Amino acid sequence: MSDSPSSSAGAEGSGPGPSQPGGAAAASGSRPTRQRITRVNLRDLLFCLENERATSRSHFLYKGFLK
């Protein structure tokens, strides 16, 4: 993970999601769903982990602060 502002741009995934063989989706003509990729900054992730009760004293959080 990088801590640059450009790493949070572009939350769209690449390529189609899991294909559905036959079924109702192919018959109705609707578009298949795409898998979305969400990118977050390390700073934002650490903030969320810090505020959650279960992870506020986790080893993972302290290792993140060292980066």
Coordinates of N, CA and C in Angstrom, one line a residue:
M1 N 0.8 -1.2 0.0 CA 0.0 0.0 0.0 C 0.9 1.2 0.0
S2 N 0.4 2.2 -0.7 CA 1.2 3.5 -0.7 C 0.3 4.5 0.0
D3 N 0.9 5.6 0.5 CA 0.2 6.6 1.2 C 0.1 7.9 0.4
S4 N -0.1 7.7 -0.9 CA -0.1 8.9 -1.8 C -1.6 9.2 -2.2
P5 N -1.9 10.4 -2.5 CA -3.3 10.7 -2.9 C -3.7 10.0 -4.1
S6 N -2.8 9.7 -5.0 CA -3.2 9.1 -6.3 C -3.6 7.6 -6.1
S7 N -3.3 7.0 -5.0 CA -3.6 5.6 -4.8 C -5.1 5.5 -4.5
S8 N -5.8 6.5 -4.1 CA -7.2 6.4 -3.7 C -8.1 6.7 -4.9
A9 N -7.5 7.1 -6.1 CA -8.3 7.3 -7.3 C -8.6 6.0 -8.0
G10 N -9.8 6.0 -8.6 CA -10.1 4.8 -9.4 C -10.6 3.6 -8.5
A11 N -11.9 3.6 -8.2 CA -12.4 2.6 -7.3 C -13.0 1.5 -8.2
E12 N -13.0 1.6 -9.5 CA -13.6 0.6 -10.4 C -12.7 -0.6 -10.6
G13 N -13.2 -1.8 -10.7 CA -12.5 -3.0 -10.9 C -12.1 -3.1 -12.3
S14 N -11.3 -4.1 -12.7 CA -11.0 -4.3 -14.1 C -11.5 -5.7 -14.4
G15 N -12.1 -5.8 -15.6 CA -12.6 -7.0 -16.1 C -14.0 -7.4 -15.5
P16 N -14.6 -8.3 -16.1 CA -15.9 -8.7 -15.7 C -15.9 -9.5 -14.4
G17 N -17.0 -9.6 -13.7 CA -17.1 -10.4 -12.5 C -17.2 -11.8 -12.8
P18 N -17.6 -12.6 -11.9 CA -17.8 -14.1 -12.1 C -19.0 -14.3 -13.1
S19 N -18.7 -15.2 -14.1 CA -19.8 -15.4 -15.1 C -20.9 -16.3 -14.6
Q20 N -22.0 -16.1 -15.1 CA -23.2 -16.9 -14.7 C -23.6 -17.7 -15.9
P21 N -23.3 -19.0 -15.9 CA -23.7 -19.8 -17.1 C -25.2 -20.0 -17.2
G22 N -25.7 -19.5 -18.4 CA -27.1 -19.7 -18.6 C -27.9 -18.8 -17.6
G23 N -28.9 -19.4 -17.1 CA -29.7 -18.8 -16.0 C -30.5 -17.6 -16.4
A24 N -31.1 -17.0 -15.4 CA -32.0 -15.9 -15.6 C -31.3 -14.6 -16.1
A25 N -30.1 -14.4 -15.7 CA -29.3 -13.2 -16.1 C -29.1 -13.2 -17.6
A26 N -28.8 -14.3 -18.1 CA -28.5 -14.3 -19.6 C -29.8 -14.2 -20.3
A27 N -30.9 -14.7 -19.8 CA -32.2 -14.7 -20.5 C -32.8 -13.3 -20.5
S28 N -32.6 -12.6 -19.4 CA -33.2 -11.2 -19.3 C -32.4 -10.2 -20.0
G29 N -31.2 -10.4 -20.4 CA -30.4 -9.5 -21.1 C -29.7 -8.4 -20.2
S30 N -29.7 -8.6 -18.9 CA -29.1 -7.6 -18.0 C -27.6 -7.8 -18.0
R31 N -26.9 -6.7 -17.7 CA -25.4 -6.8 -17.7 C -24.9 -7.6 -16.5
P32 N -23.9 -8.4 -16.7 CA -23.3 -9.1 -15.5 C -22.7 -8.1 -14.5
T33 N -22.7 -8.5 -13.3 CA -22.2 -7.6 -12.3 C -20.7 -7.7 -12.3
R34 N -20.0 -6.5 -12.0 CA -18.6 -6.4 -12.0 C -18.1 -6.4 -10.6
Q35 N -17.0 -7.0 -10.4 CA -16.4 -7.0 -9.0 C -15.7 -5.7 -8.8
R36 N -16.0 -5.0 -7.7 CA -15.5 -3.7 -7.4 C -14.3 -3.8 -6.6
I37 N -13.3 -3.0 -6.9 CA -12.0 -3.0 -6.1 C -12.0 -1.6 -5.4
T38 N -11.9 -1.6 -4.1 CA -11.8 -0.3 -3.3 C -10.4 -0.1 -2.8
R39 N -9.9 1.0 -3.1 CA -8.5 1.3 -2.7 C -8.6 2.4 -1.6
V40 N -7.8 2.1 -0.5 CA -7.8 3.0 0.6 C -6.3 3.4 0.9
N41 N -6.2 4.6 1.5 CA -4.8 5.0 2.0 C -4.5 4.3 3.3
L42 N -3.3 4.0 3.6 CA -2.9 3.4 4.8 C -3.3 4.3 6.0
R43 N -3.2 5.6 5.9 CA -3.6 6.5 6.9 C -5.0 6.3 7.3
D44 N -5.9 6.2 6.3 CA -7.3 6.0 6.5 C -7.6 4.7 7.2
L45 N -6.9 3.6 6.7 CA -7.1 2.3 7.3 C -6.7 2.3 8.8
L46 N -5.6 2.9 9.1 CA -5.1 3.0 10.5 C -6.1 3.7 11.3
F47 N -6.7 4.8 10.8 CA -7.7 5.6 11.5 C -8.9 4.7 11.9
C48 N -9.4 3.9 10.9 CA -10.5 3.0 11.2 C -10.2 1.9 12.2
L49 N -9.0 1.3 12.1 CA -8.6 0.3 13.0 C -8.4 0.9 14.4
E50 N -7.9 2.1 14.5 CA -7.7 2.7 15.8 C -9.0 3.0 16.5
N51 N -10.1 3.3 15.8 CA -11.4 3.6 16.4 C -12.3 2.4 16.6
E52 N -11.9 1.2 16.1 CA -12.7 0.0 16.4 C -12.2 -0.6 17.7
R53 N -13.1 -1.0 18.5 CA -12.8 -1.5 19.8 C -12.0 -2.8 19.7
A54 N -12.3 -3.7 18.7 CA -11.7 -5.0 18.6 C -10.2 -4.9 18.1
T55 N -9.9 -3.8 17.3 CA -8.6 -3.7 16.7 C -7.8 -2.5 17.3
S56 N -8.3 -1.8 18.3 CA -7.6 -0.6 18.7 C -6.2 -1.0 19.4
R57 N -6.1 -2.2 19.9 CA -4.8 -2.5 20.5 C -4.1 -3.7 19.8
S58 N -4.5 -3.9 18.5 CA -4.0 -5.1 17.8 C -2.5 -4.9 17.4
H59 N -1.8 -6.0 17.2 CA -0.4 -6.0 16.7 C -0.3 -5.4 15.3
F60 N -1.4 -5.7 14.5 CA -1.4 -5.2 13.1 C -1.4 -3.7 13.1
L61 N -2.2 -3.1 14.0 CA -2.2 -1.6 14.0 C -0.9 -1.0 14.4
Y62 N -0.2 -1.6 15.4 CA 1.1 -1.0 15.8 C 2.1 -1.2 14.7
K63 N 2.0 -2.3 13.9 CA 3.0 -2.5 12.8 C 2.7 -1.5 11.7
G64 N 1.4 -1.1 11.5 CA 1.0 -0.1 10.5 C 1.6 1.3 10.9
F65 N 1.6 1.6 12.1 CA 2.1 2.9 12.5 C 3.6 3.0 12.3
L66 N 4.3 1.9 12.2 CA 5.8 1.9 12.0 C 6.1 2.2 10.6
K67 N 5.2 2.0 9.7 CA 5.5 2.3 8.2 C 5.5 3.7 7.9

